[in-house]
PDB file of C-alpha atoms and ligand atoms in Angstrom:
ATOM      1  CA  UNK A 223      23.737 -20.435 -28.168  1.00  0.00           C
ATOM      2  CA  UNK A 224      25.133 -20.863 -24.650  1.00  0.00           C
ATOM      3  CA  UNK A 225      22.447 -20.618 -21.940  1.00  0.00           C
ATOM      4  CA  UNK A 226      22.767 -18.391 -19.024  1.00  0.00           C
ATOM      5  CA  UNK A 227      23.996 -19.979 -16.088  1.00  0.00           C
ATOM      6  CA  UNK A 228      21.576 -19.191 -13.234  1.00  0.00           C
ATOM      7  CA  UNK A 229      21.593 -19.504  -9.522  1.00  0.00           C
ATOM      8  CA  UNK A 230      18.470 -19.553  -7.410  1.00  0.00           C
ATOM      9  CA  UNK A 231      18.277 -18.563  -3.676  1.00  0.00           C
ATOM     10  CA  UNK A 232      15.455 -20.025  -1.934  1.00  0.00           C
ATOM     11  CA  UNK A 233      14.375 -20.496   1.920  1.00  0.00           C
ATOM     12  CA  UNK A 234      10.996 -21.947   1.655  1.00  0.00           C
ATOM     13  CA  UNK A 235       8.486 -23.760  -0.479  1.00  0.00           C
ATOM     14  CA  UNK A 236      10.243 -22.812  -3.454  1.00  0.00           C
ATOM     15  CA  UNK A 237       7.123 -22.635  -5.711  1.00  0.00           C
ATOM     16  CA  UNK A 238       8.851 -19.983  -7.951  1.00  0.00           C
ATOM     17  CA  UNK A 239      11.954 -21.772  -8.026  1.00  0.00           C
ATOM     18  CA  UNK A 240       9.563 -24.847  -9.775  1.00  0.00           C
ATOM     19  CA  UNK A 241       8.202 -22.240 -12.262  1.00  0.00           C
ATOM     20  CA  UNK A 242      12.011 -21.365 -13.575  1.00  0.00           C
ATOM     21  CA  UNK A 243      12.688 -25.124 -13.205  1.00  0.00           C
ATOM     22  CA  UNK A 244       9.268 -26.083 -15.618  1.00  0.00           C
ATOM     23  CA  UNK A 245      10.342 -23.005 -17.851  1.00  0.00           C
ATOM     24  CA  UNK A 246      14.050 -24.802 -18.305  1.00  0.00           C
ATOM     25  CA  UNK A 247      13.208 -28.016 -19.320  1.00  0.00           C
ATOM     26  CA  UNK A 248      12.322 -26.228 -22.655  1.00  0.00           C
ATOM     27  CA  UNK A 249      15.225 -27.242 -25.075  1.00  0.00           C
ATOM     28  CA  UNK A 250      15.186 -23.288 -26.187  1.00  0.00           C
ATOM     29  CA  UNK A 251      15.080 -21.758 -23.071  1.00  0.00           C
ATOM     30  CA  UNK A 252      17.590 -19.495 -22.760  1.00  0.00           C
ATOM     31  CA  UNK A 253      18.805 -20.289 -19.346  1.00  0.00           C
ATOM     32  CA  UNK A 254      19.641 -23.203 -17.336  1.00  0.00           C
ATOM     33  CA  UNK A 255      19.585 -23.590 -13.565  1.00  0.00           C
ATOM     34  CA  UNK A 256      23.044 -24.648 -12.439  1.00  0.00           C
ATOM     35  CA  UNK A 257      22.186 -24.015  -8.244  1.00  0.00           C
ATOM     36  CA  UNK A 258      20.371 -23.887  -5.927  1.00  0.00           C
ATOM     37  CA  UNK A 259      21.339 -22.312  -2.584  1.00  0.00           C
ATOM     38  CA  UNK A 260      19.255 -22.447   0.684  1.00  0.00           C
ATOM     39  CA  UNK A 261      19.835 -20.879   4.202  1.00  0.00           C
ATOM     40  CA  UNK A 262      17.188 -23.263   5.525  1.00  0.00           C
ATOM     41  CA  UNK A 263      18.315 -26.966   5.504  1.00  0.00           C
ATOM     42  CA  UNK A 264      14.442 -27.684   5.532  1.00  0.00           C
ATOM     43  CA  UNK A 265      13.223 -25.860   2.877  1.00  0.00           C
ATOM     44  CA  UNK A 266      10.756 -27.271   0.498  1.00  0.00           C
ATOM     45  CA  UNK A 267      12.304 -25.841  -2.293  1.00  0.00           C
ATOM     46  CA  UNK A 268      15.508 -28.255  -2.139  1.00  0.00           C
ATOM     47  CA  UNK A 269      13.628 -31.179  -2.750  1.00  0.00           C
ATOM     48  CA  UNK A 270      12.264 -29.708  -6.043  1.00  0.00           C
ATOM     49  CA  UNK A 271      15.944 -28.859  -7.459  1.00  0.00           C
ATOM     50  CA  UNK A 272      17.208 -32.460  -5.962  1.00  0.00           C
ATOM     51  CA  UNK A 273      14.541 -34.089  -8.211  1.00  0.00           C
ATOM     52  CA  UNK A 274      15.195 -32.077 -11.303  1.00  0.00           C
ATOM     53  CA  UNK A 275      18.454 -33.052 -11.055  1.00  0.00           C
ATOM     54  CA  UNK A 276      20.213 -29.464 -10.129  1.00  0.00           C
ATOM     55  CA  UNK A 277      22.981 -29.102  -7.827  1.00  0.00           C
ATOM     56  CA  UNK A 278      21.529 -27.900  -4.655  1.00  0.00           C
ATOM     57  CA  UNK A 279      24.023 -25.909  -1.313  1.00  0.00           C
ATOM     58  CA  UNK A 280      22.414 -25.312   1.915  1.00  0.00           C
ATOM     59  CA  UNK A 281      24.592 -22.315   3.390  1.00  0.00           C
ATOM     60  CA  UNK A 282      22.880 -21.556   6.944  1.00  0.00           C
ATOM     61  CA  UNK A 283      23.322 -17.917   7.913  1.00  0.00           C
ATOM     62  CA  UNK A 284      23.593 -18.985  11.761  1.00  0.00           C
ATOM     63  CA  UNK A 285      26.845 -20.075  10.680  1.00  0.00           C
ATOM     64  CA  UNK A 286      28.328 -17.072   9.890  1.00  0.00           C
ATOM     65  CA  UNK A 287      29.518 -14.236  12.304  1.00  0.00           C
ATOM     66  CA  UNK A 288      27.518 -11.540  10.291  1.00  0.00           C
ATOM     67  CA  UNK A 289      25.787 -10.867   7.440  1.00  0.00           C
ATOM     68  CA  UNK A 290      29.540 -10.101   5.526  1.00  0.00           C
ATOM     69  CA  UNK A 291      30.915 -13.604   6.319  1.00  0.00           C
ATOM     70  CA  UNK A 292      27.238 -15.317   5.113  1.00  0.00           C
ATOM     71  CA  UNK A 293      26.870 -13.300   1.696  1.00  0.00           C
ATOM     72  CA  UNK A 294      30.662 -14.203   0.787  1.00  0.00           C
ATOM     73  CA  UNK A 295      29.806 -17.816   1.292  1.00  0.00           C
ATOM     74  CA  UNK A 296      27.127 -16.981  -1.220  1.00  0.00           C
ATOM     75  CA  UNK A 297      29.521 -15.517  -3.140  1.00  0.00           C
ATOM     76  CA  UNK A 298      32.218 -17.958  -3.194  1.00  0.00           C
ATOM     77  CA  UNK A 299      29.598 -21.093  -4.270  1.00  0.00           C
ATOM     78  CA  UNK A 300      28.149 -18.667  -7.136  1.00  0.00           C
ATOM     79  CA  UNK A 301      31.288 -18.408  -8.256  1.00  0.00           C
ATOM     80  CA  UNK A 302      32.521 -22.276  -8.023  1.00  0.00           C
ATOM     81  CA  UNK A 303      29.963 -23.049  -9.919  1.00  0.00           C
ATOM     82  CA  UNK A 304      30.698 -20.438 -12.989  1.00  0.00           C
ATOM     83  CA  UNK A 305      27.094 -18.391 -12.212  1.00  0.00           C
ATOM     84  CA  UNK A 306      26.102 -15.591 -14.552  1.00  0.00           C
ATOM     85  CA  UNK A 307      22.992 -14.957 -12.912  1.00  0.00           C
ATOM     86  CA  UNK A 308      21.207 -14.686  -9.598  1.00  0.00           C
ATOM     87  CA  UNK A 309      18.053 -15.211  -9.049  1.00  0.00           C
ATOM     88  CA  UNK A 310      16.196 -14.806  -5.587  1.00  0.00           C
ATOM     89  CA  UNK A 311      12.576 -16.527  -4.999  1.00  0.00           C
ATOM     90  CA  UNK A 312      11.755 -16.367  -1.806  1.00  0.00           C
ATOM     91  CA  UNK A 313      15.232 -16.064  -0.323  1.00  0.00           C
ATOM     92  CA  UNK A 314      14.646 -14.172   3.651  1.00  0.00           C
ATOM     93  CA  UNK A 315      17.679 -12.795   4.033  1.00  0.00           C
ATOM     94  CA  UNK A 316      19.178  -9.223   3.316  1.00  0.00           C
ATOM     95  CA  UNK A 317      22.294  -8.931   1.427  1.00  0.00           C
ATOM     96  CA  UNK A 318      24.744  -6.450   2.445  1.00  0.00           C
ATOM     97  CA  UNK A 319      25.616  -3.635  -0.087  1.00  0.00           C
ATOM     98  CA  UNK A 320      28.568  -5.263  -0.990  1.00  0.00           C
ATOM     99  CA  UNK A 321      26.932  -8.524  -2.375  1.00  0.00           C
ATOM    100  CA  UNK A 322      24.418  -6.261  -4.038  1.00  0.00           C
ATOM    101  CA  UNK A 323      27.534  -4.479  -5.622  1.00  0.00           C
ATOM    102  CA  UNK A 324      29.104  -7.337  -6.656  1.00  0.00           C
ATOM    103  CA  UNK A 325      26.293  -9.146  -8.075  1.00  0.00           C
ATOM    104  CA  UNK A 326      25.245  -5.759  -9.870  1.00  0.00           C
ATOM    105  CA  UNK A 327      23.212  -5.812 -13.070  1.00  0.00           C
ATOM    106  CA  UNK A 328      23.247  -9.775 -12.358  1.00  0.00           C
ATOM    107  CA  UNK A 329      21.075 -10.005  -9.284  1.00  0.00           C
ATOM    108  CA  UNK A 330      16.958  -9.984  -9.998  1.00  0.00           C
ATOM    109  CA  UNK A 331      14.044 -10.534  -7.364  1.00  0.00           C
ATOM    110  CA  UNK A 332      10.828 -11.290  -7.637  1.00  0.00           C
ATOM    111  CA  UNK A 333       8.454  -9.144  -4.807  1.00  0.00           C
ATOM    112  CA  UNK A 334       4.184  -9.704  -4.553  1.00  0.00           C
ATOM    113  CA  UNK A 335       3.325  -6.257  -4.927  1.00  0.00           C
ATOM    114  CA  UNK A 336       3.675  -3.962  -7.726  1.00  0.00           C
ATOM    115  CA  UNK A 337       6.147  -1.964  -7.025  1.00  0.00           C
ATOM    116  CA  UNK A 338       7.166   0.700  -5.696  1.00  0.00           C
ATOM    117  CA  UNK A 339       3.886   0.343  -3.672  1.00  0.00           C
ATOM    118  CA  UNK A 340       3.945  -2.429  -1.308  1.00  0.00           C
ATOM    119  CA  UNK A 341       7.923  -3.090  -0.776  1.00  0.00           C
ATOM    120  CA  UNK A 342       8.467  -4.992   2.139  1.00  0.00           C
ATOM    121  CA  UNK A 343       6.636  -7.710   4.036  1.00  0.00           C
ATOM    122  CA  UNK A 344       2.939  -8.766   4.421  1.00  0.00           C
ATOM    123  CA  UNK A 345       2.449  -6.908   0.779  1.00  0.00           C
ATOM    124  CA  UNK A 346      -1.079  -8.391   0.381  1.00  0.00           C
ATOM    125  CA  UNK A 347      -2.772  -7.219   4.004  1.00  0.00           C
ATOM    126  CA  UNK A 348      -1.371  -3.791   3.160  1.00  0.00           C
ATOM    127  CA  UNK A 349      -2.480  -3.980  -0.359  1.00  0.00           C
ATOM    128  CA  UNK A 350      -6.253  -4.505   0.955  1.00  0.00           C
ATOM    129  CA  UNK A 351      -6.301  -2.466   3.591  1.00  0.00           C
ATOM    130  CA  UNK A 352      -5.025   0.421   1.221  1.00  0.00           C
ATOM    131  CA  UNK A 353      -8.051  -0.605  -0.783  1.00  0.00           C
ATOM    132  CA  UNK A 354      -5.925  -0.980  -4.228  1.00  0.00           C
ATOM    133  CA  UNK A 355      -8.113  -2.745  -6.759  1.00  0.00           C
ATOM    134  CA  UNK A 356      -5.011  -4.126  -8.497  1.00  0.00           C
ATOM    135  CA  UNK A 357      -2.144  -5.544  -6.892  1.00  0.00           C
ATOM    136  CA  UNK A 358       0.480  -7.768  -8.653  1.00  0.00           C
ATOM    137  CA  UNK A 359       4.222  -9.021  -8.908  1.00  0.00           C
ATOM    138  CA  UNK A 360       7.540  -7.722  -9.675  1.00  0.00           C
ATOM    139  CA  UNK A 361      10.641  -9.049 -11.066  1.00  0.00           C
ATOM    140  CA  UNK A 362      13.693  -6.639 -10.798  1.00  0.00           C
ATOM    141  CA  UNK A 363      17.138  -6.138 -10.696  1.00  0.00           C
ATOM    142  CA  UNK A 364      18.269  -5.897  -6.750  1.00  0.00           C
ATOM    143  CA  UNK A 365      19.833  -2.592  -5.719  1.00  0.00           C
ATOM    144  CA  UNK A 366      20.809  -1.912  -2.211  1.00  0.00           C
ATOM    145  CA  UNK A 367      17.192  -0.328  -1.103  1.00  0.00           C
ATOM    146  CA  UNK A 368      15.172  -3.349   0.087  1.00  0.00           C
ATOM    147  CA  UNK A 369      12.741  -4.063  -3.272  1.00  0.00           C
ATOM    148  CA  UNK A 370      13.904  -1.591  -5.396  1.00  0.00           C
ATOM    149  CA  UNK A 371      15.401  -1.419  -8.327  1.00  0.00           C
ATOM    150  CA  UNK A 372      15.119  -1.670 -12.420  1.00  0.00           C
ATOM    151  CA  UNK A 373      11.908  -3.377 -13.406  1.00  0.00           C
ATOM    152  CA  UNK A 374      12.171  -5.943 -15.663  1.00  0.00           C
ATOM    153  CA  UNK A 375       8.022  -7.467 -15.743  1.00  0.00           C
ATOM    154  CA  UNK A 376       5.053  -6.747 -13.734  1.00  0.00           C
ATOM    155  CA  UNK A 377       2.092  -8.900 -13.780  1.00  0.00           C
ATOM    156  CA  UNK A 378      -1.405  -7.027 -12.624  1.00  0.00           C
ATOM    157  CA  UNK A 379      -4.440  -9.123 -11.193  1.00  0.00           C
ATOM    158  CA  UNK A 380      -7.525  -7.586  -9.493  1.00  0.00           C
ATOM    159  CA  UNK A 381      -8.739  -7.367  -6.101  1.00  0.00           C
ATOM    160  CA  UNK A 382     -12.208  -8.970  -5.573  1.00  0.00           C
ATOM    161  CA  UNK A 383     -14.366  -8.593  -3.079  1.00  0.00           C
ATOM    162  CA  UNK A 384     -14.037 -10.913  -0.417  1.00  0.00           C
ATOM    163  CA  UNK A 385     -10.580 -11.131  -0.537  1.00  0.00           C
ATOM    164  CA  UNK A 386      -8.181 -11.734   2.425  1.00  0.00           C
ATOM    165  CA  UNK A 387      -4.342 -11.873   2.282  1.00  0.00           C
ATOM    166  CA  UNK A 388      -4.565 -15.872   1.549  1.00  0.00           C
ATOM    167  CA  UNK A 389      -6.627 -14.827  -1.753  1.00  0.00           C
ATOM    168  CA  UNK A 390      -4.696 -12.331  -2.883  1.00  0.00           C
ATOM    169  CA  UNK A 391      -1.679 -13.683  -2.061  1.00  0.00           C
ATOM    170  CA  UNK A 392      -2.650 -16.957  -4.219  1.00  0.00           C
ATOM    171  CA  UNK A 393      -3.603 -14.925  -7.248  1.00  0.00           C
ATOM    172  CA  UNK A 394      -0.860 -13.239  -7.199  1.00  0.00           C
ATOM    173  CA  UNK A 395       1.482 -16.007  -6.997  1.00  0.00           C
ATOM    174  CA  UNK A 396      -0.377 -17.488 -10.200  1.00  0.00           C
ATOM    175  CA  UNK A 397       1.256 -14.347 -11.707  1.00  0.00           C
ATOM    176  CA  UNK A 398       4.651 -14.847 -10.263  1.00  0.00           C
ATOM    177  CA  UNK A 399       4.993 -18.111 -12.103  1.00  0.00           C
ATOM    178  CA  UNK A 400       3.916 -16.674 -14.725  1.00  0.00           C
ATOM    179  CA  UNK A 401       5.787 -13.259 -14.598  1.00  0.00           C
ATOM    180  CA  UNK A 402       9.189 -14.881 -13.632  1.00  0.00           C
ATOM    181  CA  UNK A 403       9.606 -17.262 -16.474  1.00  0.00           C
ATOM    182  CA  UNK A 404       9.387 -14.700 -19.034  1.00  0.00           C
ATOM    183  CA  UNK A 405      11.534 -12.000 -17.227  1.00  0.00           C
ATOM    184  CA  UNK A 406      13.943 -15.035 -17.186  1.00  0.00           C
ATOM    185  CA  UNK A 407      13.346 -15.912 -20.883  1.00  0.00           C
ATOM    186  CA  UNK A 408      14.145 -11.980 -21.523  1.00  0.00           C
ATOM    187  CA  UNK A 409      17.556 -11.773 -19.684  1.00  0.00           C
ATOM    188  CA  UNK A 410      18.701 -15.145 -21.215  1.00  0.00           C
ATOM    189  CA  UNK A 411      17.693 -13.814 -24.324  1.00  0.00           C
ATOM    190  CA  UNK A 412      19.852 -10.543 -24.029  1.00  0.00           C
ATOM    191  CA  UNK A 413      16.730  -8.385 -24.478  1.00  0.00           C
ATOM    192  CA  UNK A 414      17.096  -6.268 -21.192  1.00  0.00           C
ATOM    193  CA  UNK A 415      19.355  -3.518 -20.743  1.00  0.00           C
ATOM    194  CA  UNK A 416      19.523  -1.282 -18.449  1.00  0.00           C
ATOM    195  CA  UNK A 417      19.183   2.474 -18.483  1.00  0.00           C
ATOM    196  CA  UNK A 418      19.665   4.512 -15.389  1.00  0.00           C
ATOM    197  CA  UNK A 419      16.696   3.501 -12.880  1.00  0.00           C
ATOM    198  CA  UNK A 420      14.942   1.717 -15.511  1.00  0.00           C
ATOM    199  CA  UNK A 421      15.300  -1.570 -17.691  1.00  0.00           C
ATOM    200  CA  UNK A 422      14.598  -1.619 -21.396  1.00  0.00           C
ATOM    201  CA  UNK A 423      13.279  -4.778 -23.284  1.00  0.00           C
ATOM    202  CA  UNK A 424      14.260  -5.176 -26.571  1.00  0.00           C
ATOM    203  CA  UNK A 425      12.088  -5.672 -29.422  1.00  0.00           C
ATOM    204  CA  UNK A 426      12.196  -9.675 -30.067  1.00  0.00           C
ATOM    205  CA  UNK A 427      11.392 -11.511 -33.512  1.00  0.00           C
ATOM    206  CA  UNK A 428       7.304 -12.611 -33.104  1.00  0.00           C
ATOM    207  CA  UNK A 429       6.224 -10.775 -29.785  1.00  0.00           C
ATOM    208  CA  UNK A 430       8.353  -7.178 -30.681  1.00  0.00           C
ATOM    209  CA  UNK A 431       8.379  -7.302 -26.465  1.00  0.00           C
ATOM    210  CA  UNK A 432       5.083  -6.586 -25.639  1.00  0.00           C
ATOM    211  CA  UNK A 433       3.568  -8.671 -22.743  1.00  0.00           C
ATOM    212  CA  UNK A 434      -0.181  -9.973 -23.612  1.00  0.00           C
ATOM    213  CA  UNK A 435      -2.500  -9.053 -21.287  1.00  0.00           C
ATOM    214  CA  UNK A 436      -3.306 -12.860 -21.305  1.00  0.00           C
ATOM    215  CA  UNK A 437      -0.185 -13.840 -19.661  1.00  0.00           C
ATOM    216  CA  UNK A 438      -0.062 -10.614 -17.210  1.00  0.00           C
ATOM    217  CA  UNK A 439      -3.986 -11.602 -16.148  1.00  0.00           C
ATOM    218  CA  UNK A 440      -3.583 -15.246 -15.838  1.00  0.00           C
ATOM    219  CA  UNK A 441      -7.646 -16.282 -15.090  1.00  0.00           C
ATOM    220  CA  UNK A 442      -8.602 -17.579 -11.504  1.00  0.00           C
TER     221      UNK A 442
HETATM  222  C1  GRF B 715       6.723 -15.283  -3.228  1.00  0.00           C
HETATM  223  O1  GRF B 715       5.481 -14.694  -3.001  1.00  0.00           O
HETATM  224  C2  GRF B 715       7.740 -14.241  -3.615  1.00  0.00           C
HETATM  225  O2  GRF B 715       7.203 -13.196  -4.370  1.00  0.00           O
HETATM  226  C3  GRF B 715       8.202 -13.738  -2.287  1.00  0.00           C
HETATM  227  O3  GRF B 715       8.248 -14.871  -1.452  1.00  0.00           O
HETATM  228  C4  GRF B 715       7.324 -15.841  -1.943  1.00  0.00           C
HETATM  229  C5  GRF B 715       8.116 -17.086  -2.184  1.00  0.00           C
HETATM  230  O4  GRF B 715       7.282 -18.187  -2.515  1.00  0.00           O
HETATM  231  N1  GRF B 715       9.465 -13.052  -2.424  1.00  0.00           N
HETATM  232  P1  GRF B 715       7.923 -19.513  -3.088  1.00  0.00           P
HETATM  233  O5  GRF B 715       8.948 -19.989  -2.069  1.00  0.00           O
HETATM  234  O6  GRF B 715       8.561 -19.208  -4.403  1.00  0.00           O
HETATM  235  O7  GRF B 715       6.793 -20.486  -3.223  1.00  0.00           O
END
């Protein structure tokens, strides 16, 4: 079966973008990473696609005249290199509406909160001082609403006491690598459709598309 060509848009460490890497090195994964595009020549990220041997485009946004002219350079190396799939980990820039339109059903994210509670930035300092006592990760198809849109996998850890945003934050990003993967695995697999505001998984052959707790609650 042909794997899903993917795309990943990074501007940092790129610690997700290593998860989907590690998850495609599996002969039967359903997906291969064909990109990588950056708006930061220094992120850490690039050096992690460089070494795993994926094409990597650093497209700086302070090139562009506005936000149009930067998300059709997106647009026109996605579509060079024959994508099928966009994938954002970390990437700090908003898309316009039309990149979001044109990418549609083909455009996921993955956001440290559960969501809808938390969209937006510093998820985890919010999440404590709301005094949640489970917070989480995301992955979900992009609409134009900043961290909204189908949900494809959520991944639930606990508050403890004691945390701070630095704790939480890494717990949950032991479920992002985690919960990314697998929504990956799903898409590439042709299990997720979407229905109105929501996205359906289809029943697969030995896990019938349930998500083991063990794998949403990775241990600390
Ligand atoms: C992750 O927490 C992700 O959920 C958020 O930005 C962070 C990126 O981290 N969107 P990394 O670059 O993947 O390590």
């Amino acid at each position: 079966m042909a794997r899903l060509k993917v795309a990943v848009l990074i501007s940092g460490r790129g610690s997700n973008l290593q998860s989907l890497i590690d998850a495609c090195a599996a002969p039967d994964f359903p997906a291969e990473i064909k990109l990588v595009i950056s708006n930061r020549a220094d992120a850490a990220g690039l050096a992690r696609a460089a070494k795993a041997g994926i094409a990597t485009a650093i497209i700086p946004h302070r090139d562009y005249a506005n936000r149009e002219a930067f998300d059709a350079a997106l647009t026109a190396a996605l579509d060079k290199a024959g994508i099928e799939l966009v994938c954002l980990a970390g990437f700090m820039r908003l898309l316009t509406a039309g990149f979001v339109a044109r990418w549609r059903d083909r455009l996921v994210n993955i956001h440290p909160s559960l969501l809808p509670s938390f969209p937006g930035l510093d998820t985890h300092a919010r999440a404590l001082a709301a005094g949640v006592r489970f917070s989480g990760c995301t992955v979900h198809f992009v609409r134009e609403e900043m961290d909204s849109g189908p949900i494809i996998v959520q991944a639930a850890v606990p508050v403890l006491p004691g945390d701070d945003p630095e704790r939480l934050a890494a717990r949950v990003l032991a479920a992002e690598h985690k919960a990314y993967p697998l929504a990956l695995k799903l898409i590439g697999e042709g299990r997720v459709t979407i229905k109105g505001a929501r996205a359906e998984i289809a029943r697969g052959g030995a896990d019938c598309g349930a998500l083991p707790p063990s794998l949403l609650n990775p241990p600390d």
